Amino acid sequence: MSQPSNIPGLTPQFCFNQTALQDFLRLSRSTIDDSITQNLNALLTSTHPTFDPRSTSSRLSLSSNRTRTLIPATTCAHFRTAILFPSWQSRSDVLTYCADVAASADPDDPDLVLRQAESERDRERVVDERLDPYSGRFFPSQARTEALMDTVRNERAVEGIVRRRTWGVVTERCGGVEEGWEQALERWRDGEGKR
């Protein structure tokens, strides 16, 4: 069964390296959320003590395949608290840290001087929009903190979609799960002391 992803060393350099940030999120999602059905099936097979060869003697129709066996509540609860929620929390921690980095000043921005020179050139430029109506346009390059904030915003939106889909599968396969994923995660955080 999959294990929750370990949080990488959180530094501003990790956040500004958008490839590393997105690779961590992608790997974490693929090991837990993208394979949620396989993870839950592994829980189900681990609760059955022996394999019955007669179970393969007949094919199940598509309609009977829709009525899946529910996973025992204690097994599901353990999976949620030991695997699913810690994985979600580690991704939330990384995104929160990187959002804080993006919101703070970046004195080490390597492109700061270039952007300042670009802005100065734009101020000195003489524009005659009668000759060229598009010459007045100026598109300054984006600061790396702005690019990081855009990435964090997009990844948070993806995270919400992934969690909603994963929680739908969990509630379908585990009996007795009535609350939404946000409430369940908050209750787990309260119990773990993570806020």
Short mmCIF file of N, CA and C in Angstrom, two decimals:
data_model
loop_
_atom_site.label_atom_id
_atom_site.label_comp_id
_atom_site.label_asym_id
_atom_site.label_seq_id
_atom_site.Cartn_x
_atom_site.Cartn_y
_atom_site.Cartn_z
N MET A 1 0.85 -1.17 0.00
CA MET A 1 0.00 0.00 0.00
C MET A 1 0.89 1.24 0.00
N SER A 2 0.40 2.29 -0.56
CA SER A 2 1.14 3.55 -0.66
C SER A 2 1.31 4.18 0.71
N GLN A 3 2.37 4.94 0.81
CA GLN A 3 2.66 5.68 2.04
C GLN A 3 2.60 7.16 1.73
N PRO A 4 2.26 8.00 2.72
CA PRO A 4 2.22 9.44 2.46
C PRO A 4 3.60 9.97 2.10
N SER A 5 3.62 10.99 1.26
CA SER A 5 4.88 11.59 0.82
C SER A 5 5.52 12.36 1.95
N ASN A 6 6.84 12.28 2.01
CA ASN A 6 7.58 13.07 2.99
C ASN A 6 7.72 14.49 2.45
N ILE A 7 7.62 15.45 3.35
CA ILE A 7 7.77 16.85 2.96
C ILE A 7 9.24 17.09 2.64
N PRO A 8 9.54 17.67 1.48
CA PRO A 8 10.93 17.98 1.17
C PRO A 8 11.43 19.11 2.05
N GLY A 9 12.73 19.33 2.03
CA GLY A 9 13.29 20.45 2.78
C GLY A 9 12.71 21.76 2.26
N LEU A 10 11.94 22.45 3.09
CA LEU A 10 11.27 23.66 2.64
C LEU A 10 12.22 24.85 2.73
N THR A 11 12.57 25.35 1.56
CA THR A 11 13.40 26.54 1.44
C THR A 11 12.79 27.40 0.34
N PRO A 12 13.09 28.69 0.32
CA PRO A 12 12.60 29.51 -0.79
C PRO A 12 13.08 28.99 -2.15
N GLN A 13 14.30 28.43 -2.20
CA GLN A 13 14.81 27.89 -3.46
C GLN A 13 13.95 26.74 -3.95
N PHE A 14 13.45 25.90 -3.03
CA PHE A 14 12.56 24.81 -3.43
C PHE A 14 11.31 25.37 -4.07
N CYS A 15 10.73 26.41 -3.49
CA CYS A 15 9.51 27.00 -4.03
C CYS A 15 9.75 27.66 -5.37
N PHE A 16 10.85 28.40 -5.49
CA PHE A 16 11.13 29.10 -6.74
C PHE A 16 11.51 28.13 -7.87
N ASN A 17 11.94 26.94 -7.51
CA ASN A 17 12.18 25.90 -8.51
C ASN A 17 10.83 25.24 -8.77
N GLN A 18 10.06 25.81 -9.68
CA GLN A 18 8.69 25.35 -9.90
C GLN A 18 8.63 23.91 -10.38
N THR A 19 9.66 23.44 -11.04
CA THR A 19 9.69 22.04 -11.48
C THR A 19 9.74 21.13 -10.27
N ALA A 20 10.58 21.44 -9.29
CA ALA A 20 10.68 20.61 -8.08
C ALA A 20 9.38 20.66 -7.29
N LEU A 21 8.80 21.84 -7.17
CA LEU A 21 7.54 21.99 -6.45
C LEU A 21 6.43 21.17 -7.11
N GLN A 22 6.27 21.32 -8.40
CA GLN A 22 5.21 20.60 -9.10
C GLN A 22 5.48 19.10 -9.15
N ASP A 23 6.76 18.69 -9.22
CA ASP A 23 7.08 17.26 -9.19
C ASP A 23 6.71 16.64 -7.85
N PHE A 24 6.99 17.35 -6.75
CA PHE A 24 6.59 16.84 -5.44
C PHE A 24 5.08 16.65 -5.37
N LEU A 25 4.33 17.66 -5.79
CA LEU A 25 2.87 17.59 -5.73
C LEU A 25 2.36 16.47 -6.64
N ARG A 26 2.91 16.37 -7.83
CA ARG A 26 2.47 15.34 -8.78
C ARG A 26 2.76 13.93 -8.23
N LEU A 27 3.94 13.73 -7.66
CA LEU A 27 4.30 12.42 -7.11
C LEU A 27 3.40 12.06 -5.93
N SER A 28 3.15 13.02 -5.07
CA SER A 28 2.29 12.77 -3.92
C SER A 28 0.87 12.43 -4.36
N ARG A 29 0.37 13.16 -5.33
CA ARG A 29 -0.98 12.88 -5.82
C ARG A 29 -1.05 11.53 -6.51
N SER A 30 -0.02 11.18 -7.25
CA SER A 30 -0.07 9.91 -8.00
C SER A 30 0.01 8.71 -7.07
N THR A 31 0.74 8.80 -5.97
CA THR A 31 0.86 7.65 -5.09
C THR A 31 -0.35 7.43 -4.20
N ILE A 32 -1.09 8.48 -3.90
CA ILE A 32 -2.25 8.34 -3.01
C ILE A 32 -3.55 8.57 -3.76
N ASP A 33 -3.75 9.75 -4.29
CA ASP A 33 -5.05 10.14 -4.84
C ASP A 33 -5.36 9.51 -6.19
N ASP A 34 -4.38 9.50 -7.09
CA ASP A 34 -4.65 8.96 -8.43
C ASP A 34 -4.88 7.45 -8.40
N SER A 35 -4.34 6.80 -7.39
CA SER A 35 -4.50 5.35 -7.28
C SER A 35 -5.38 4.98 -6.08
N ILE A 36 -6.36 5.83 -5.78
CA ILE A 36 -7.20 5.61 -4.60
C ILE A 36 -7.98 4.31 -4.69
N THR A 37 -8.46 3.96 -5.87
CA THR A 37 -9.21 2.71 -6.02
C THR A 37 -8.32 1.51 -5.72
N GLN A 38 -7.09 1.52 -6.23
CA GLN A 38 -6.17 0.42 -5.96
C GLN A 38 -5.81 0.37 -4.47
N ASN A 39 -5.61 1.54 -3.86
CA ASN A 39 -5.29 1.56 -2.43
C ASN A 39 -6.44 1.00 -1.60
N LEU A 40 -7.66 1.36 -1.95
CA LEU A 40 -8.82 0.84 -1.22
C LEU A 40 -9.02 -0.65 -1.50
N ASN A 41 -8.77 -1.09 -2.72
CA ASN A 41 -8.86 -2.52 -3.02
C ASN A 41 -7.84 -3.31 -2.22
N ALA A 42 -6.65 -2.74 -2.02
CA ALA A 42 -5.64 -3.40 -1.20
C ALA A 42 -6.12 -3.54 0.24
N LEU A 43 -6.86 -2.56 0.72
CA LEU A 43 -7.43 -2.67 2.07
C LEU A 43 -8.44 -3.79 2.13
N LEU A 44 -9.23 -3.93 1.08
CA LEU A 44 -10.27 -4.95 1.05
C LEU A 44 -9.67 -6.34 1.00
N THR A 45 -8.66 -6.53 0.17
CA THR A 45 -8.05 -7.86 0.07
C THR A 45 -7.28 -8.21 1.33
N SER A 46 -6.77 -7.20 2.04
CA SER A 46 -6.05 -7.51 3.27
C SER A 46 -7.00 -7.92 4.39
N THR A 47 -8.30 -7.63 4.25
CA THR A 47 -9.25 -8.03 5.28
C THR A 47 -9.79 -9.44 5.05
N HIS A 48 -9.58 -9.98 3.84
CA HIS A 48 -10.01 -11.36 3.56
C HIS A 48 -8.85 -12.30 3.85
N PRO A 49 -9.05 -13.30 4.73
CA PRO A 49 -7.93 -14.13 5.14
C PRO A 49 -7.41 -15.06 4.04
N THR A 50 -8.27 -15.59 3.20
CA THR A 50 -7.80 -16.53 2.18
C THR A 50 -8.46 -16.21 0.85
N PHE A 51 -7.81 -16.68 -0.20
CA PHE A 51 -8.34 -16.50 -1.55
C PHE A 51 -9.20 -17.71 -1.90
N ASP A 52 -10.36 -17.44 -2.46
CA ASP A 52 -11.27 -18.51 -2.88
C ASP A 52 -11.21 -18.62 -4.39
N PRO A 53 -10.65 -19.72 -4.93
CA PRO A 53 -10.54 -19.87 -6.39
C PRO A 53 -11.89 -19.88 -7.08
N ARG A 54 -12.95 -20.25 -6.38
CA ARG A 54 -14.28 -20.26 -7.01
C ARG A 54 -14.75 -18.86 -7.36
N SER A 55 -14.15 -17.85 -6.77
CA SER A 55 -14.56 -16.48 -7.04
C SER A 55 -14.23 -16.06 -8.47
N THR A 56 -13.34 -16.78 -9.13
CA THR A 56 -12.97 -16.45 -10.50
C THR A 56 -13.66 -17.33 -11.53
N SER A 57 -14.52 -18.22 -11.07
CA SER A 57 -15.16 -19.16 -11.99
C SER A 57 -16.25 -18.53 -12.84
N SER A 58 -16.79 -17.41 -12.43
CA SER A 58 -17.82 -16.75 -13.24
C SER A 58 -17.50 -15.28 -13.34
N ARG A 59 -17.91 -14.71 -14.47
CA ARG A 59 -17.67 -13.29 -14.70
C ARG A 59 -18.80 -12.48 -14.07
N LEU A 60 -18.44 -11.34 -13.57
CA LEU A 60 -19.44 -10.43 -13.02
C LEU A 60 -19.88 -9.49 -14.12
N SER A 61 -21.16 -9.24 -14.17
CA SER A 61 -21.65 -8.27 -15.17
C SER A 61 -21.32 -6.87 -14.70
N LEU A 62 -21.42 -5.92 -15.61
CA LEU A 62 -21.11 -4.54 -15.28
C LEU A 62 -22.01 -4.01 -14.17
N SER A 63 -23.28 -4.40 -14.18
CA SER A 63 -24.19 -3.89 -13.15
C SER A 63 -23.85 -4.46 -11.78
N SER A 64 -23.42 -5.72 -11.71
CA SER A 64 -23.07 -6.27 -10.39
C SER A 64 -21.73 -5.74 -9.92
N ASN A 65 -20.90 -5.27 -10.85
CA ASN A 65 -19.62 -4.69 -10.47
C ASN A 65 -19.80 -3.35 -9.78
N ARG A 66 -20.93 -2.69 -10.02
CA ARG A 66 -21.20 -1.39 -9.40
C ARG A 66 -21.49 -1.53 -7.91
N THR A 67 -22.00 -2.67 -7.49
CA THR A 67 -22.27 -2.88 -6.07
C THR A 67 -21.03 -3.51 -5.46
N ARG A 68 -20.10 -2.68 -5.09
CA ARG A 68 -18.83 -3.15 -4.54
C ARG A 68 -19.00 -3.47 -3.06
N THR A 69 -18.13 -4.33 -2.60
CA THR A 69 -18.11 -4.66 -1.19
C THR A 69 -17.58 -3.48 -0.40
N LEU A 70 -18.29 -3.14 0.66
CA LEU A 70 -17.84 -2.04 1.51
C LEU A 70 -16.65 -2.48 2.33
N ILE A 71 -15.74 -1.56 2.52
CA ILE A 71 -14.55 -1.82 3.33
C ILE A 71 -14.94 -1.57 4.78
N PRO A 72 -14.48 -2.42 5.70
CA PRO A 72 -14.83 -2.22 7.12
C PRO A 72 -14.46 -0.81 7.60
N ALA A 73 -15.32 -0.26 8.43
CA ALA A 73 -15.17 1.13 8.89
C ALA A 73 -13.85 1.36 9.61
N THR A 74 -13.41 0.42 10.42
CA THR A 74 -12.15 0.62 11.16
C THR A 74 -10.96 0.64 10.21
N THR A 75 -10.99 -0.22 9.20
CA THR A 75 -9.91 -0.26 8.21
C THR A 75 -9.87 1.05 7.44
N CYS A 76 -11.05 1.53 7.03
CA CYS A 76 -11.13 2.80 6.30
C CYS A 76 -10.66 3.97 7.16
N ALA A 77 -11.07 3.97 8.39
CA ALA A 77 -10.68 5.07 9.29
C ALA A 77 -9.16 5.09 9.47
N HIS A 78 -8.57 3.91 9.61
CA HIS A 78 -7.11 3.84 9.74
C HIS A 78 -6.44 4.35 8.47
N PHE A 79 -6.94 3.97 7.31
CA PHE A 79 -6.38 4.44 6.04
C PHE A 79 -6.45 5.97 5.96
N ARG A 80 -7.59 6.53 6.31
CA ARG A 80 -7.75 7.98 6.24
C ARG A 80 -6.79 8.69 7.18
N THR A 81 -6.69 8.20 8.42
CA THR A 81 -5.86 8.91 9.41
C THR A 81 -4.37 8.63 9.26
N ALA A 82 -4.00 7.48 8.73
CA ALA A 82 -2.58 7.14 8.64
C ALA A 82 -1.98 7.43 7.27
N ILE A 83 -2.78 7.44 6.23
CA ILE A 83 -2.24 7.60 4.87
C ILE A 83 -2.80 8.85 4.18
N LEU A 84 -4.11 8.91 4.03
CA LEU A 84 -4.73 9.94 3.21
C LEU A 84 -4.55 11.35 3.78
N PHE A 85 -4.98 11.56 5.01
CA PHE A 85 -4.91 12.90 5.59
C PHE A 85 -3.47 13.39 5.78
N PRO A 86 -2.52 12.55 6.21
CA PRO A 86 -1.13 13.04 6.29
C PRO A 86 -0.58 13.46 4.92
N SER A 87 -0.97 12.74 3.87
CA SER A 87 -0.53 13.11 2.53
C SER A 87 -1.11 14.46 2.13
N TRP A 88 -2.41 14.64 2.37
CA TRP A 88 -3.05 15.93 2.07
C TRP A 88 -2.41 17.04 2.89
N GLN A 89 -2.12 16.77 4.16
CA GLN A 89 -1.54 17.79 5.03
C GLN A 89 -0.15 18.18 4.56
N SER A 90 0.65 17.21 4.13
CA SER A 90 1.99 17.56 3.67
C SER A 90 1.93 18.45 2.43
N ARG A 91 1.00 18.18 1.53
CA ARG A 91 0.85 19.03 0.35
C ARG A 91 0.35 20.42 0.75
N SER A 92 -0.58 20.47 1.70
CA SER A 92 -1.08 21.77 2.19
C SER A 92 0.05 22.57 2.83
N ASP A 93 0.88 21.90 3.62
CA ASP A 93 2.01 22.58 4.27
C ASP A 93 2.96 23.18 3.25
N VAL A 94 3.27 22.42 2.20
CA VAL A 94 4.18 22.91 1.17
C VAL A 94 3.56 24.10 0.44
N LEU A 95 2.28 24.00 0.08
CA LEU A 95 1.63 25.10 -0.64
C LEU A 95 1.52 26.34 0.24
N THR A 96 1.25 26.17 1.53
CA THR A 96 1.18 27.31 2.44
C THR A 96 2.54 27.98 2.59
N TYR A 97 3.58 27.17 2.74
CA TYR A 97 4.93 27.73 2.86
C TYR A 97 5.30 28.51 1.60
N CYS A 98 5.04 27.92 0.44
CA CYS A 98 5.40 28.58 -0.82
C CYS A 98 4.55 29.84 -1.05
N ALA A 99 3.30 29.84 -0.60
CA ALA A 99 2.48 31.06 -0.69
C ALA A 99 3.07 32.15 0.19
N ASP A 100 3.57 31.79 1.37
CA ASP A 100 4.22 32.77 2.24
C ASP A 100 5.49 33.32 1.60
N VAL A 101 6.25 32.45 0.94
CA VAL A 101 7.46 32.88 0.25
C VAL A 101 7.09 33.85 -0.87
N ALA A 102 6.04 33.52 -1.62
CA ALA A 102 5.62 34.37 -2.74
C ALA A 102 5.09 35.72 -2.26
N ALA A 103 4.52 35.76 -1.07
CA ALA A 103 3.95 37.01 -0.54
C ALA A 103 5.00 37.91 0.09
N SER A 104 6.15 37.37 0.40
CA SER A 104 7.19 38.17 1.03
C SER A 104 8.10 38.80 -0.03
N ALA A 105 8.87 39.79 0.40
CA ALA A 105 9.80 40.47 -0.51
C ALA A 105 10.89 39.50 -0.92
N ASP A 106 11.39 39.66 -2.13
CA ASP A 106 12.42 38.76 -2.66
C ASP A 106 13.68 39.57 -2.97
N PRO A 107 14.57 39.75 -1.96
CA PRO A 107 15.77 40.55 -2.20
C PRO A 107 16.77 39.84 -3.12
N ASP A 108 16.64 38.54 -3.29
CA ASP A 108 17.58 37.78 -4.11
C ASP A 108 17.09 37.54 -5.53
N ASP A 109 16.08 38.30 -5.96
CA ASP A 109 15.51 38.10 -7.29
C ASP A 109 16.58 38.40 -8.35
N PRO A 110 16.96 37.40 -9.14
CA PRO A 110 18.02 37.62 -10.13
C PRO A 110 17.59 38.52 -11.29
N ASP A 111 16.31 38.65 -11.53
CA ASP A 111 15.82 39.43 -12.66
C ASP A 111 15.37 40.83 -12.26
N LEU A 112 15.59 41.22 -11.01
CA LEU A 112 15.13 42.53 -10.54
C LEU A 112 15.76 43.67 -11.33
N VAL A 113 17.06 43.61 -11.55
CA VAL A 113 17.76 44.68 -12.28
C VAL A 113 17.27 44.74 -13.72
N LEU A 114 17.06 43.58 -14.33
CA LEU A 114 16.56 43.56 -15.71
C LEU A 114 15.17 44.17 -15.82
N ARG A 115 14.30 43.85 -14.87
CA ARG A 115 12.95 44.42 -14.89
C ARG A 115 12.97 45.93 -14.67
N GLN A 116 13.86 46.38 -13.78
CA GLN A 116 13.97 47.82 -13.55
C GLN A 116 14.47 48.54 -14.80
N ALA A 117 15.43 47.95 -15.49
CA ALA A 117 15.94 48.55 -16.73
C ALA A 117 14.86 48.54 -17.81
N GLU A 118 14.12 47.46 -17.88
CA GLU A 118 13.02 47.35 -18.84
C GLU A 118 11.97 48.42 -18.57
N SER A 119 11.65 48.64 -17.33
CA SER A 119 10.67 49.66 -16.94
C SER A 119 11.19 51.06 -17.26
N GLU A 120 12.45 51.29 -17.02
CA GLU A 120 13.06 52.60 -17.32
C GLU A 120 13.02 52.87 -18.82
N ARG A 121 13.35 51.89 -19.63
CA ARG A 121 13.30 52.04 -21.09
C ARG A 121 11.88 52.35 -21.55
N ASP A 122 10.91 51.72 -20.91
CA ASP A 122 9.52 51.97 -21.29
C ASP A 122 9.11 53.41 -20.97
N ARG A 123 9.57 53.94 -19.85
CA ARG A 123 9.23 55.32 -19.49
C ARG A 123 9.86 56.33 -20.46
N GLU A 124 11.05 56.01 -20.99
CA GLU A 124 11.75 56.92 -21.90
C GLU A 124 11.23 56.83 -23.33
N ARG A 125 10.48 55.82 -23.63
CA ARG A 125 10.01 55.57 -24.98
C ARG A 125 8.97 56.62 -25.38
N VAL A 126 9.09 57.09 -26.61
CA VAL A 126 8.12 58.03 -27.17
C VAL A 126 7.15 57.22 -28.01
N VAL A 127 5.87 57.38 -27.71
CA VAL A 127 4.85 56.59 -28.38
C VAL A 127 3.93 57.52 -29.16
N ASP A 128 3.81 57.22 -30.44
CA ASP A 128 2.85 57.93 -31.27
C ASP A 128 1.82 56.89 -31.72
N GLU A 129 0.72 56.85 -31.02
CA GLU A 129 -0.28 55.81 -31.30
C GLU A 129 -1.02 56.05 -32.60
N ARG A 130 -0.88 57.24 -33.17
CA ARG A 130 -1.49 57.45 -34.49
C ARG A 130 -0.74 56.67 -35.56
N LEU A 131 0.56 56.56 -35.40
CA LEU A 131 1.35 55.82 -36.37
C LEU A 131 1.28 54.31 -36.12
N ASP A 132 1.31 53.95 -34.86
CA ASP A 132 1.26 52.53 -34.50
C ASP A 132 0.41 52.39 -33.24
N PRO A 133 -0.86 52.00 -33.40
CA PRO A 133 -1.74 51.94 -32.23
C PRO A 133 -1.32 50.91 -31.19
N TYR A 134 -0.45 49.98 -31.57
CA TYR A 134 -0.01 48.95 -30.63
C TYR A 134 1.29 49.31 -29.93
N SER A 135 1.90 50.40 -30.30
CA SER A 135 3.20 50.74 -29.72
C SER A 135 3.10 51.16 -28.26
N GLY A 136 1.92 51.52 -27.81
CA GLY A 136 1.76 51.93 -26.42
C GLY A 136 1.70 50.78 -25.43
N ARG A 137 1.62 49.59 -25.96
CA ARG A 137 1.53 48.43 -25.07
C ARG A 137 2.89 48.11 -24.47
N PHE A 138 2.85 47.76 -23.22
CA PHE A 138 4.07 47.37 -22.52
C PHE A 138 3.74 46.18 -21.63
N PHE A 139 4.45 45.12 -21.80
CA PHE A 139 4.24 43.91 -21.02
C PHE A 139 5.51 43.61 -20.23
N PRO A 140 5.58 44.11 -19.01
CA PRO A 140 6.79 43.85 -18.22
C PRO A 140 6.88 42.37 -17.86
N SER A 141 8.12 41.91 -17.72
CA SER A 141 8.29 40.51 -17.33
C SER A 141 7.83 40.34 -15.88
N GLN A 142 7.38 39.15 -15.59
CA GLN A 142 6.77 38.86 -14.29
C GLN A 142 7.86 38.55 -13.26
N ALA A 143 7.72 39.10 -12.07
CA ALA A 143 8.66 38.79 -10.99
C ALA A 143 8.48 37.32 -10.59
N ARG A 144 9.53 36.71 -10.09
CA ARG A 144 9.42 35.29 -9.75
C ARG A 144 8.47 35.06 -8.58
N THR A 145 8.28 36.05 -7.72
CA THR A 145 7.29 35.88 -6.65
C THR A 145 5.88 35.86 -7.22
N GLU A 146 5.63 36.67 -8.27
CA GLU A 146 4.32 36.66 -8.91
C GLU A 146 4.08 35.33 -9.63
N ALA A 147 5.12 34.82 -10.30
CA ALA A 147 5.00 33.53 -10.98
C ALA A 147 4.75 32.42 -9.97
N LEU A 148 5.42 32.49 -8.82
CA LEU A 148 5.22 31.48 -7.78
C LEU A 148 3.80 31.56 -7.22
N MET A 149 3.29 32.77 -7.02
CA MET A 149 1.92 32.92 -6.51
C MET A 149 0.91 32.35 -7.50
N ASP A 150 1.14 32.57 -8.80
CA ASP A 150 0.26 31.98 -9.81
C ASP A 150 0.30 30.46 -9.75
N THR A 151 1.50 29.91 -9.60
CA THR A 151 1.64 28.45 -9.51
C THR A 151 0.93 27.91 -8.28
N VAL A 152 1.11 28.56 -7.14
CA VAL A 152 0.46 28.11 -5.90
C VAL A 152 -1.05 28.18 -6.05
N ARG A 153 -1.55 29.25 -6.63
CA ARG A 153 -3.00 29.40 -6.83
C ARG A 153 -3.53 28.27 -7.72
N ASN A 154 -2.82 27.98 -8.80
CA ASN A 154 -3.25 26.90 -9.69
C ASN A 154 -3.19 25.54 -8.99
N GLU A 155 -2.14 25.30 -8.25
CA GLU A 155 -1.99 24.01 -7.57
C GLU A 155 -3.03 23.84 -6.46
N ARG A 156 -3.40 24.92 -5.81
CA ARG A 156 -4.47 24.82 -4.80
C ARG A 156 -5.81 24.47 -5.45
N ALA A 157 -6.05 25.01 -6.63
CA ALA A 157 -7.28 24.66 -7.36
C ALA A 157 -7.25 23.18 -7.76
N VAL A 158 -6.12 22.72 -8.25
CA VAL A 158 -5.98 21.30 -8.61
C VAL A 158 -6.17 20.43 -7.37
N GLU A 159 -5.60 20.86 -6.27
CA GLU A 159 -5.71 20.11 -5.01
C GLU A 159 -7.17 19.95 -4.59
N GLY A 160 -7.95 21.00 -4.72
CA GLY A 160 -9.37 20.91 -4.38
C GLY A 160 -10.10 19.91 -5.26
N ILE A 161 -9.80 19.92 -6.55
CA ILE A 161 -10.43 18.97 -7.47
C ILE A 161 -10.03 17.54 -7.13
N VAL A 162 -8.75 17.33 -6.90
CA VAL A 162 -8.24 15.98 -6.60
C VAL A 162 -8.85 15.47 -5.30
N ARG A 163 -8.91 16.31 -4.29
CA ARG A 163 -9.46 15.88 -3.00
C ARG A 163 -10.95 15.58 -3.10
N ARG A 164 -11.68 16.36 -3.86
CA ARG A 164 -13.11 16.11 -4.03
C ARG A 164 -13.33 14.77 -4.73
N ARG A 165 -12.55 14.48 -5.75
CA ARG A 165 -12.66 13.21 -6.47
C ARG A 165 -12.27 12.03 -5.57
N THR A 166 -11.16 12.17 -4.88
CA THR A 166 -10.70 11.11 -3.98
C THR A 166 -11.73 10.84 -2.89
N TRP A 167 -12.26 11.91 -2.30
CA TRP A 167 -13.24 11.74 -1.22
C TRP A 167 -14.51 11.07 -1.72
N GLY A 168 -14.88 11.35 -2.96
CA GLY A 168 -16.04 10.68 -3.56
C GLY A 168 -15.84 9.18 -3.62
N VAL A 169 -14.64 8.74 -3.99
CA VAL A 169 -14.35 7.30 -4.04
C VAL A 169 -14.33 6.72 -2.63
N VAL A 170 -13.74 7.46 -1.69
CA VAL A 170 -13.68 6.98 -0.30
C VAL A 170 -15.09 6.81 0.27
N THR A 171 -15.96 7.79 0.07
CA THR A 171 -17.31 7.69 0.62
C THR A 171 -18.11 6.58 -0.06
N GLU A 172 -17.82 6.31 -1.32
CA GLU A 172 -18.50 5.22 -2.02
C GLU A 172 -18.07 3.86 -1.50
N ARG A 173 -16.80 3.72 -1.17
CA ARG A 173 -16.26 2.42 -0.77
C ARG A 173 -16.28 2.17 0.73
N CYS A 174 -16.32 3.22 1.52
CA CYS A 174 -16.29 3.07 2.97
C CYS A 174 -17.66 3.46 3.53
N GLY A 175 -18.26 2.57 4.25
CA GLY A 175 -19.56 2.88 4.84
C GLY A 175 -19.44 3.83 6.01
N GLY A 176 -20.48 4.61 6.21
CA GLY A 176 -20.55 5.48 7.39
C GLY A 176 -19.82 6.80 7.26
N VAL A 177 -19.34 7.15 6.08
CA VAL A 177 -18.68 8.44 5.90
C VAL A 177 -19.71 9.42 5.36
N GLU A 178 -20.15 10.31 6.22
CA GLU A 178 -21.24 11.22 5.87
C GLU A 178 -20.75 12.64 5.59
N GLU A 179 -19.64 13.05 6.20
CA GLU A 179 -19.20 14.43 6.09
C GLU A 179 -18.38 14.65 4.83
N GLY A 180 -18.20 15.92 4.46
CA GLY A 180 -17.37 16.27 3.32
C GLY A 180 -15.90 16.19 3.66
N TRP A 181 -15.06 16.24 2.64
CA TRP A 181 -13.63 16.09 2.89
C TRP A 181 -13.07 17.24 3.71
N GLU A 182 -13.60 18.45 3.54
CA GLU A 182 -13.09 19.58 4.31
C GLU A 182 -13.33 19.38 5.80
N GLN A 183 -14.55 18.95 6.15
CA GLN A 183 -14.87 18.73 7.56
C GLN A 183 -14.05 17.57 8.14
N ALA A 184 -13.89 16.51 7.39
CA ALA A 184 -13.12 15.36 7.88
C ALA A 184 -11.66 15.73 8.09
N LEU A 185 -11.09 16.50 7.15
CA LEU A 185 -9.70 16.91 7.29
C LEU A 185 -9.53 17.86 8.48
N GLU A 186 -10.46 18.77 8.66
CA GLU A 186 -10.40 19.69 9.81
C GLU A 186 -10.48 18.93 11.13
N ARG A 187 -11.39 17.95 11.20
CA ARG A 187 -11.52 17.15 12.42
C ARG A 187 -10.23 16.38 12.69
N TRP A 188 -9.60 15.84 11.64
CA TRP A 188 -8.32 15.12 11.80
C TRP A 188 -7.24 16.09 12.26
N ARG A 189 -7.20 17.28 11.67
CA ARG A 189 -6.20 18.28 12.08
C ARG A 189 -6.38 18.66 13.53
N ASP A 190 -7.63 18.84 13.96
CA ASP A 190 -7.88 19.17 15.36
C ASP A 190 -7.38 18.07 16.29
N GLY A 191 -7.59 16.82 15.90
CA GLY A 191 -7.15 15.69 16.70
C GLY A 191 -5.64 15.53 16.70
N GLU A 192 -4.99 15.91 15.60
CA GLU A 192 -3.54 15.79 15.49
C GLU A 192 -2.81 17.04 16.00
N GLY A 193 -3.58 18.08 16.24
CA GLY A 193 -2.95 19.33 16.69
C GLY A 193 -2.26 20.08 15.56
N LYS A 194 -2.73 19.88 14.32
CA LYS A 194 -2.10 20.54 13.16
C LYS A 194 -3.03 21.63 12.66
N ARG A 195 -2.57 22.81 12.70
CA ARG A 195 -3.34 23.97 12.22
C ARG A 195 -2.42 24.91 11.52
#
